């Protein structure tokens, strides 16, 4: 077993770091407090080849591995935490599902634009009555001539305030087998009032008022749920990688602070009570990183397994949050202030413990692997 990156991976990571320092370092604080999508960053990343890292070259991507994409998102986050969201949107999110299962028409019509950083695609899964129990979703697709009429609504959708395309999970028929997905142009969606998460990200409830979806805009028809979730595991890896990277970002800020801030005539890093916090956090971050890299390296055709993903996301979500929380404590009122990015990292990491499969739901999945049986959650 080799725990070192290959020379190519090291070279790639170094090139991303040079790019991030040159193009993203300036403005990192401002971007974190701006709910608008950083389109300028998206275009720069497109030019740098950082969108579509794992997408096949024939489809306009870079043909790289999932680990390459993880290295990119971590490296960008180490310089500009907010810009890591652009790496997520351009590599790990619904774009990856589109590239994996989309037809040549879908790729021609949408993928090229997304890879240029000129558009963004959302995934609409969660509904008011279907959160963790996602298979309870009620958004219905009813046959209408050669297409489908879609009726229902989605909540908490990332990028929903400005996305131009939504990959919506819909119900073609009853049960889990009746679930599939369609691509809906944002122009045919009614947006409700805009709300804000604790992280500052904005979302709007999306209403599909009998939207007519042509047959060719079905991404995965009836029976497509399993494939959809296999693709969603990639999204979870991006979520995990950002949790870890923002936790590490906060850790590095606190480390630098502890080496220059004096109280009682001594540097903070000289107090054992704080040294042990750093040791505990380093243990959490480094062990979560091994699980993350294992999930990425074990991925078959770029798709990580459900169990590897659940373990990696759980470890990274907890490590990231704990790291940011301890870093804020070490930095006192400075860390709690919005003049540093530490409080931002904490707020973001908190959200990832809920988004994309909460830590409790991940533990349920891990338990199923341990006991080699399913545990239906319904009463
Ligand atoms: C920052 C952020 C971004 C998001 N982005 C998107 C997006 O882009 N697209 C999208 O579709 N959705 C998105 N979501 C929604 C997210 O997927 C849901 O919030 C999540 O699935 C949980 O659903 P819920 O909030 O309705 O909580 P609920 O499902 O109501 O759960 C409430 C609590 O109960 C726990 N719980 C529920 N069932 C069980 C159980 N069986 N065992 C143990 N505990 C349980 C949960 O873990 C949670 O702590 C986002 C959420 C956040 C916070």
Coordinates of C-alpha atoms and ligand atoms in Angstrom, one line a residue:
X1 CA 0.0 0.0 0.0
X2 CA 1.4 3.4 -1.0
X3 CA 0.3 6.5 0.8
X4 CA 2.1 8.9 -1.5
X5 CA 0.7 10.7 -4.4
X6 CA 2.1 9.8 -7.8
X7 CA 4.4 12.3 -9.5
X8 CA 1.6 13.2 -11.9
X9 CA -0.9 13.8 -9.0
X10 CA 1.7 15.9 -7.1
X11 CA 2.3 18.0 -10.3
X12 CA -1.4 18.4 -10.8
X13 CA -2.0 19.5 -7.2
X14 CA 0.9 21.9 -7.4
X15 CA -0.5 23.5 -10.6
X16 CA -3.9 23.9 -8.9
X17 CA -2.2 25.5 -5.9
X18 CA -0.3 28.0 -8.1
X19 CA -3.5 28.8 -10.0
X20 CA -5.5 29.3 -6.7
X21 CA -2.8 31.5 -5.1
X22 CA -2.6 33.7 -8.3
X23 CA -6.3 33.9 -9.1
X24 CA -8.3 33.2 -6.0
X25 CA -6.4 34.3 -2.9
X26 CA -7.4 37.9 -3.3
X27 CA -11.1 38.3 -2.6
X28 CA -11.4 35.0 -0.6
X29 CA -13.1 36.8 2.3
X30 CA -15.4 38.9 0.1
X31 CA -16.5 35.8 -1.9
X32 CA -17.4 33.9 1.3
X33 CA -19.9 36.6 2.3
X34 CA -21.4 37.0 -1.1
X35 CA -24.4 34.7 -1.8
X36 CA -24.1 35.2 -5.5
X37 CA -22.4 32.5 -7.6
X38 CA -18.8 33.5 -8.4
X39 CA -19.2 33.3 -12.2
X40 CA -15.8 35.0 -12.7
X41 CA -14.2 32.1 -10.7
X42 CA -16.2 29.5 -12.8
X43 CA -14.8 31.0 -16.0
X44 CA -11.3 31.0 -14.8
X45 CA -11.6 27.5 -13.6
X46 CA -13.0 26.4 -17.0
X47 CA -9.9 27.9 -18.7
X48 CA -7.7 26.1 -16.2
X49 CA -9.3 22.7 -16.9
X50 CA -10.8 22.5 -13.4
X51 CA -14.4 21.8 -14.5
X52 CA -15.1 18.3 -15.8
X53 CA -11.9 16.8 -14.3
X54 CA -13.5 13.3 -14.2
X55 CA -15.6 13.7 -17.3
X56 CA -14.4 11.9 -20.5
X57 CA -12.4 13.9 -23.0
X58 CA -14.8 13.0 -25.7
X59 CA -17.5 14.8 -23.7
X60 CA -15.4 17.9 -23.2
X61 CA -13.9 16.9 -19.8
X62 CA -10.3 16.2 -18.7
X63 CA -10.6 12.4 -18.4
X64 CA -9.0 12.4 -14.9
X65 CA -9.7 10.3 -11.8
X66 CA -12.0 10.9 -8.9
X67 CA -8.9 11.4 -6.7
X68 CA -7.7 14.1 -9.1
X69 CA -11.0 15.9 -8.6
X70 CA -10.7 15.5 -4.8
X71 CA -7.1 16.9 -4.9
X72 CA -8.4 19.9 -6.9
X73 CA -11.3 20.7 -4.6
X74 CA -9.1 20.4 -1.4
X75 CA -6.4 22.6 -2.9
X76 CA -8.7 25.3 -4.1
X77 CA -10.4 25.3 -0.6
X78 CA -7.0 25.7 1.1
X79 CA -6.8 29.1 -0.6
X80 CA -10.4 30.2 -1.1
X81 CA -13.0 28.1 0.7
X82 CA -15.9 29.6 -1.2
X83 CA -14.3 28.8 -4.6
X84 CA -14.4 25.1 -3.7
X85 CA -18.1 25.2 -4.4
X86 CA -17.3 25.9 -8.1
X87 CA -15.1 22.8 -8.2
X88 CA -18.1 21.0 -6.6
X89 CA -20.6 22.2 -9.2
X90 CA -18.3 21.6 -12.1
X91 CA -17.2 18.1 -11.1
X92 CA -19.1 16.3 -8.3
X93 CA -22.7 17.5 -8.5
X94 CA -25.5 16.9 -10.9
X95 CA -23.0 17.6 -13.8
X96 CA -21.4 14.2 -13.1
X97 CA -24.8 12.4 -13.2
X98 CA -25.6 14.2 -16.5
X99 CA -22.2 13.2 -18.0
X100 CA -22.7 9.6 -16.8
X101 CA -26.2 8.9 -17.9
X102 CA -27.1 11.7 -20.3
X103 CA -27.8 11.2 -24.0
X104 CA -25.7 12.9 -26.7
X105 CA -28.5 15.5 -27.0
X106 CA -28.2 16.3 -23.2
X107 CA -24.5 16.6 -23.5
X108 CA -24.6 18.8 -26.6
X109 CA -27.4 21.0 -25.2
X110 CA -26.2 21.4 -21.6
X111 CA -22.8 19.9 -20.8
X112 CA -20.7 22.1 -23.0
X113 CA -22.1 25.3 -21.4
X114 CA -21.7 23.9 -17.9
X115 CA -18.0 23.0 -18.6
X116 CA -17.4 26.6 -19.8
X117 CA -18.5 27.9 -16.4
X118 CA -21.4 29.7 -18.1
X119 CA -24.2 27.8 -16.4
X120 CA -24.9 25.8 -13.3
X121 CA -27.1 22.7 -12.7
X122 CA -29.0 22.0 -9.5
X123 CA -30.2 18.7 -8.1
X124 CA -33.8 18.8 -6.8
X125 CA -34.3 15.8 -4.6
X126 CA -35.6 17.1 -1.3
X127 CA -39.3 18.0 -0.9
X128 CA -41.2 19.5 2.0
X129 CA -42.4 16.0 3.1
X130 CA -39.4 14.0 1.8
X131 CA -36.1 14.9 3.4
X132 CA -34.1 11.9 4.7
X133 CA -36.9 9.7 3.5
X134 CA -36.1 10.8 -0.1
X135 CA -38.0 7.8 -1.6
X136 CA -41.2 9.4 -0.2
X137 CA -40.9 12.1 -2.9
X138 CA -44.2 13.1 -4.4
X139 CA -43.3 15.2 -7.5
X140 CA -45.2 13.4 -10.1
X141 CA -44.6 12.9 -13.8
X142 CA -47.8 12.0 -15.7
X143 CA -47.8 11.0 -19.4
X144 CA -49.0 13.7 -21.7
X145 CA -48.7 12.9 -25.4
X146 CA -45.0 12.2 -26.2
X147 CA -43.8 13.9 -23.0
X148 CA -44.6 14.2 -19.3
X149 CA -46.4 16.8 -17.1
X150 CA -44.4 17.3 -13.9
X151 CA -46.2 18.6 -10.8
X152 CA -44.7 19.1 -7.4
X153 CA -42.0 21.2 -5.6
X154 CA -38.5 21.0 -4.2
X155 CA -36.9 22.7 -1.2
X156 CA -33.4 23.5 0.0
X157 CA -31.9 23.1 -3.5
X158 CA -28.4 24.5 -3.7
X159 CA -27.9 27.0 -6.6
X160 CA -31.7 27.2 -6.9
X161 CA -31.7 31.0 -6.8
X162 CA -29.8 31.3 -10.1
X163 CA -29.3 27.8 -11.7
X164 CA -30.4 27.6 -15.3
X165 CA -31.1 23.8 -15.3
X166 CA -32.5 21.5 -12.6
X167 CA -32.0 17.7 -12.5
X168 CA -35.3 16.9 -10.7
X169 CA -36.1 13.5 -9.1
X170 CA -39.6 12.6 -10.1
X171 CA -42.1 9.8 -9.6
X172 CA -43.2 8.1 -12.8
X173 CA -45.0 5.4 -10.8
X174 CA -45.4 4.0 -7.3
X175 CA -42.7 2.8 -5.0
X176 CA -38.9 3.1 -5.3
X177 CA -39.0 1.5 -8.7
X178 CA -41.2 4.4 -9.9
X179 CA -38.6 7.0 -9.3
X180 CA -36.5 8.5 -12.0
X181 CA -35.2 12.0 -13.1
X182 CA -35.8 14.7 -15.6
X183 CA -33.9 17.8 -16.8
X184 CA -36.0 20.9 -16.4
X185 CA -35.1 24.3 -17.8
X186 CA -35.2 26.8 -14.9
X187 CA -37.3 29.2 -17.1
X188 CA -40.3 26.8 -16.7
X189 CA -40.0 26.6 -12.9
X190 CA -41.7 29.0 -10.5
X191 CA -39.4 30.2 -7.7
X192 CA -40.8 30.9 -4.3
X193 CA -39.3 33.4 -1.9
X194 CA -35.6 33.2 -1.4
X195 CA -34.4 31.9 2.0
X196 CA -30.9 31.8 3.4
X197 CA -29.1 28.9 5.2
X198 CA -26.9 29.7 8.2
X199 CA -23.9 29.4 5.7
X200 CA -25.2 32.5 3.8
X201 CA -26.1 30.3 0.8
X202 CA -29.5 31.2 -0.7
X203 CA -32.2 28.8 -1.9
X204 CA -35.7 29.2 -3.2
X205 CA -38.6 26.7 -3.2
X206 CA -39.0 25.4 -6.7
X207 CA -42.5 24.8 -8.0
X208 CA -43.3 22.7 -11.0
X209 CA -46.8 23.7 -12.1
X210 CA -47.6 21.0 -14.6
X211 CA -44.4 21.7 -16.5
X212 CA -44.3 19.9 -19.8
X213 CA -41.1 17.9 -20.1
X214 CA -40.4 16.4 -23.5
X215 CA -39.5 12.7 -23.6
X216 CA -35.9 13.5 -24.6
X217 CA -35.4 15.4 -21.4
X218 CA -35.9 12.3 -19.2
X219 CA -32.5 11.5 -17.8
X220 CA -33.3 8.3 -16.0
X221 CA -36.8 6.8 -16.5
X222 CA -38.7 4.5 -14.2
X223 CA -36.3 2.2 -12.3
X224 CA -33.5 4.8 -12.4
X225 CA -33.3 5.5 -8.7
X226 CA -30.4 3.1 -8.0
X227 CA -28.3 4.7 -10.8
X228 CA -29.2 8.2 -9.6
X229 CA -28.0 7.4 -6.1
X230 CA -24.8 5.8 -7.4
X231 CA -24.1 9.1 -9.2
X232 CA -25.1 11.0 -6.0
X233 CA -22.3 9.2 -4.1
X234 CA -19.9 11.3 -6.2
X235 CA -21.7 14.5 -4.9
X236 CA -21.2 13.1 -1.4
X237 CA -17.5 12.8 -1.9
X238 CA -17.3 16.4 -2.9
X239 CA -19.3 17.3 0.2
X240 CA -16.9 15.3 2.3
X241 CA -13.8 16.8 0.6
X242 CA -15.1 20.3 1.3
X243 CA -15.9 19.6 4.9
X244 CA -12.4 18.2 5.4
X245 CA -10.7 21.0 3.5
X246 CA -12.6 23.8 5.3
X247 CA -11.8 22.2 8.6
X248 CA -8.2 22.0 7.6
X249 CA -8.3 25.7 6.5
X250 CA -9.6 26.7 9.9
X251 CA -7.0 24.5 11.6
X252 CA -4.2 26.2 9.7
X253 CA -5.5 29.6 10.6
X254 CA -5.6 28.6 14.3
X255 CA -2.1 27.1 14.1
X256 CA -0.7 30.3 12.7
X257 CA -2.6 32.3 15.3
X258 CA -1.3 30.1 18.2
X259 CA 2.3 30.6 17.1
X260 CA 2.1 34.4 17.3
X261 CA -0.6 35.3 19.8
X262 CA 0.7 35.8 23.4
X263 CA -1.3 35.7 26.6
X264 CA 0.1 35.6 30.2
X265 CA 3.4 36.4 28.5
X266 CA 3.5 33.1 26.5
X267 CA 2.6 32.0 23.1
X268 CA -0.8 30.2 22.9
X269 CA 0.9 27.2 21.4
X270 CA 2.9 26.8 24.6
X271 CA -0.2 25.9 26.6
X272 CA -0.7 22.2 26.9
X273 CA -4.5 22.6 27.0
X274 CA -4.4 24.0 23.5
X275 CA -1.6 21.7 22.2
X276 CA -3.9 18.7 23.0
X277 CA -6.8 20.3 21.0
X278 CA -4.5 20.6 18.0
X279 CA -3.3 16.9 18.4
X280 CA -6.9 15.7 18.7
X281 CA -8.0 17.7 15.6
X282 CA -5.0 16.5 13.5
X283 CA -5.9 12.9 14.3
X284 CA -9.5 13.5 13.2
X285 CA -8.5 15.3 10.0
X286 CA -5.8 12.9 8.9
X287 CA -7.8 9.8 9.6
X288 CA -10.8 11.2 7.8
X289 CA -8.5 12.0 4.8
X290 CA -7.5 8.4 4.6
X291 CA -11.1 7.3 4.4
X292 CA -11.8 10.0 1.8
X293 CA -8.8 9.0 -0.4
X294 CA -9.8 5.3 0.0
X295 CA -13.3 6.0 -1.3
X296 CA -11.9 7.9 -4.3
X297 CA -9.2 5.3 -5.1
X298 CA -11.6 2.4 -4.8
X299 CA -14.2 4.0 -7.1
X300 CA -15.1 1.8 -10.1
X301 CA -15.4 3.9 -13.3
X302 CA -15.3 7.0 -11.1
X303 CA -18.3 5.9 -8.9
X304 CA -17.4 5.3 -5.3
X305 CA -19.2 2.5 -3.3
X306 CA -22.0 3.4 -1.0
X307 CA -20.2 2.0 2.0
X308 CA -16.8 3.7 1.4
X309 CA -18.7 6.9 0.7
X310 CA -20.8 6.8 3.8
X311 CA -17.7 6.2 6.0
X312 CA -15.7 8.9 4.2
X313 CA -18.5 11.5 4.4
X314 CA -19.3 10.7 8.1
X315 CA -15.6 11.0 9.1
X316 CA -15.0 14.2 7.0
X317 CA -18.2 15.9 8.2
X318 CA -17.4 15.3 11.8
X319 CA -13.7 16.1 11.5
X320 CA -14.3 19.2 9.5
X321 CA -16.9 20.5 11.9
X322 CA -14.8 19.7 15.0
X323 CA -11.7 21.2 13.5
X324 CA -13.5 24.5 12.6
X325 CA -15.1 24.6 16.0
X326 CA -11.9 24.1 17.9
X327 CA -10.0 26.6 15.6
X328 CA -12.6 29.2 16.4
X329 CA -12.2 28.6 20.1
X330 CA -8.4 28.9 19.9
X331 CA -8.8 32.2 18.1
X332 CA -11.2 33.6 20.6
X333 CA -13.2 36.6 19.5
X334 CA -11.0 37.0 16.5
X335 CA -12.1 33.6 15.2
X336 CA -15.8 34.4 16.0
X337 CA -15.5 37.6 13.9
X338 CA -16.4 37.7 10.3
X339 CA -13.1 39.4 9.5
X340 CA -11.6 35.9 9.4
X341 CA -12.9 32.9 7.4
X342 CA -12.9 30.6 10.5
X343 CA -16.5 31.3 11.5
X344 CA -17.5 30.9 7.8
X345 CA -15.8 27.5 7.7
X346 CA -17.7 26.5 10.9
X347 CA -21.0 27.5 9.4
X348 CA -20.4 25.7 6.2
X349 CA -19.2 22.5 7.9
X350 CA -22.3 22.5 10.0
X351 CA -24.5 22.4 7.0
X352 CA -22.7 19.4 5.4
X353 CA -23.6 17.3 8.5
X354 CA -27.2 17.6 7.2
X355 CA -26.9 18.0 3.4
X356 CA -26.4 15.0 1.1
X357 CA -27.4 12.4 3.7
X358 CA -27.2 13.5 7.3
X359 CA -24.6 12.0 9.6
X360 CA -27.4 9.9 11.2
X361 CA -28.5 8.5 7.9
X362 CA -24.9 7.7 7.0
X363 CA -24.6 5.7 10.3
X364 CA -27.8 3.8 9.3
X365 CA -26.1 2.9 6.0
X366 CA -22.9 1.8 7.7
X367 CA -24.8 -0.3 10.2
X368 CA -26.5 -2.1 7.3
X369 CA -23.0 -3.1 6.0
X370 CA -21.9 -4.2 9.5
X371 CA -24.8 -6.5 10.0
X372 CA -25.2 -7.5 6.4
X373 CA -28.9 -6.7 6.4
X374 CA -31.3 -3.9 5.7
X375 CA -33.0 -2.0 8.6
X376 CA -36.2 -0.6 7.2
X377 CA -36.7 2.8 8.9
X378 CA -40.5 2.9 8.5
X379 CA -42.8 2.4 11.5
Ligands
LIG1 C1 -26.6 23.3 3.1 C2 -27.6 22.4 2.5 C3 -27.6 22.2 1.1 C4 -28.6 21.3 0.6 N1 -28.6 21.2 -0.8 C5 -29.6 20.4 -1.4 C6 -29.7 20.2 -2.8 O1 -28.9 20.8 -3.5 N2 -30.7 19.5 -3.3 C7 -31.6 18.8 -2.5 O2 -32.4 18.1 -3.0 N3 -31.5 18.9 -1.1 C8 -30.6 19.7 -0.6 N4 -30.5 19.9 0.8 C9 -31.5 19.2 1.6 C10 -30.9 17.9 2.3 O3 -30.7 16.9 1.4 C11 -31.9 17.6 3.5 O4 -31.9 18.7 4.4 C12 -31.5 16.3 4.2 O5 -31.8 15.2 3.3 C13 -32.3 16.1 5.5 O6 -33.7 16.3 5.3 P1 -34.5 17.3 6.3 O7 -33.7 18.6 6.4 O8 -35.8 17.4 5.7 O9 -34.4 16.6 7.7 P2 -35.3 15.4 8.2 O10 -35.2 14.3 7.2 O11 -36.6 15.9 8.6 O12 -34.5 14.9 9.5 C14 -34.4 15.7 10.7 C15 -33.4 15.0 11.6 O13 -33.8 13.7 11.9 C16 -32.8 12.8 11.5 N5 -33.4 11.5 11.0 C17 -34.3 11.4 10.0 N6 -34.6 10.1 9.8 C18 -33.7 9.4 10.6 C19 -33.5 8.0 10.8 N7 -34.2 7.1 10.1 N8 -32.6 7.6 11.7 C20 -31.9 8.6 12.5 N9 -32.1 9.9 12.3 C21 -33.0 10.3 11.4 C22 -32.0 13.5 10.5 O14 -30.6 13.0 10.4 C23 -32.0 14.9 11.0 O15 -31.1 15.1 12.0 C24 -29.5 20.7 1.4 C25 -29.5 20.9 2.8 C26 -28.5 21.7 3.3 C27 -28.5 21.9 4.8

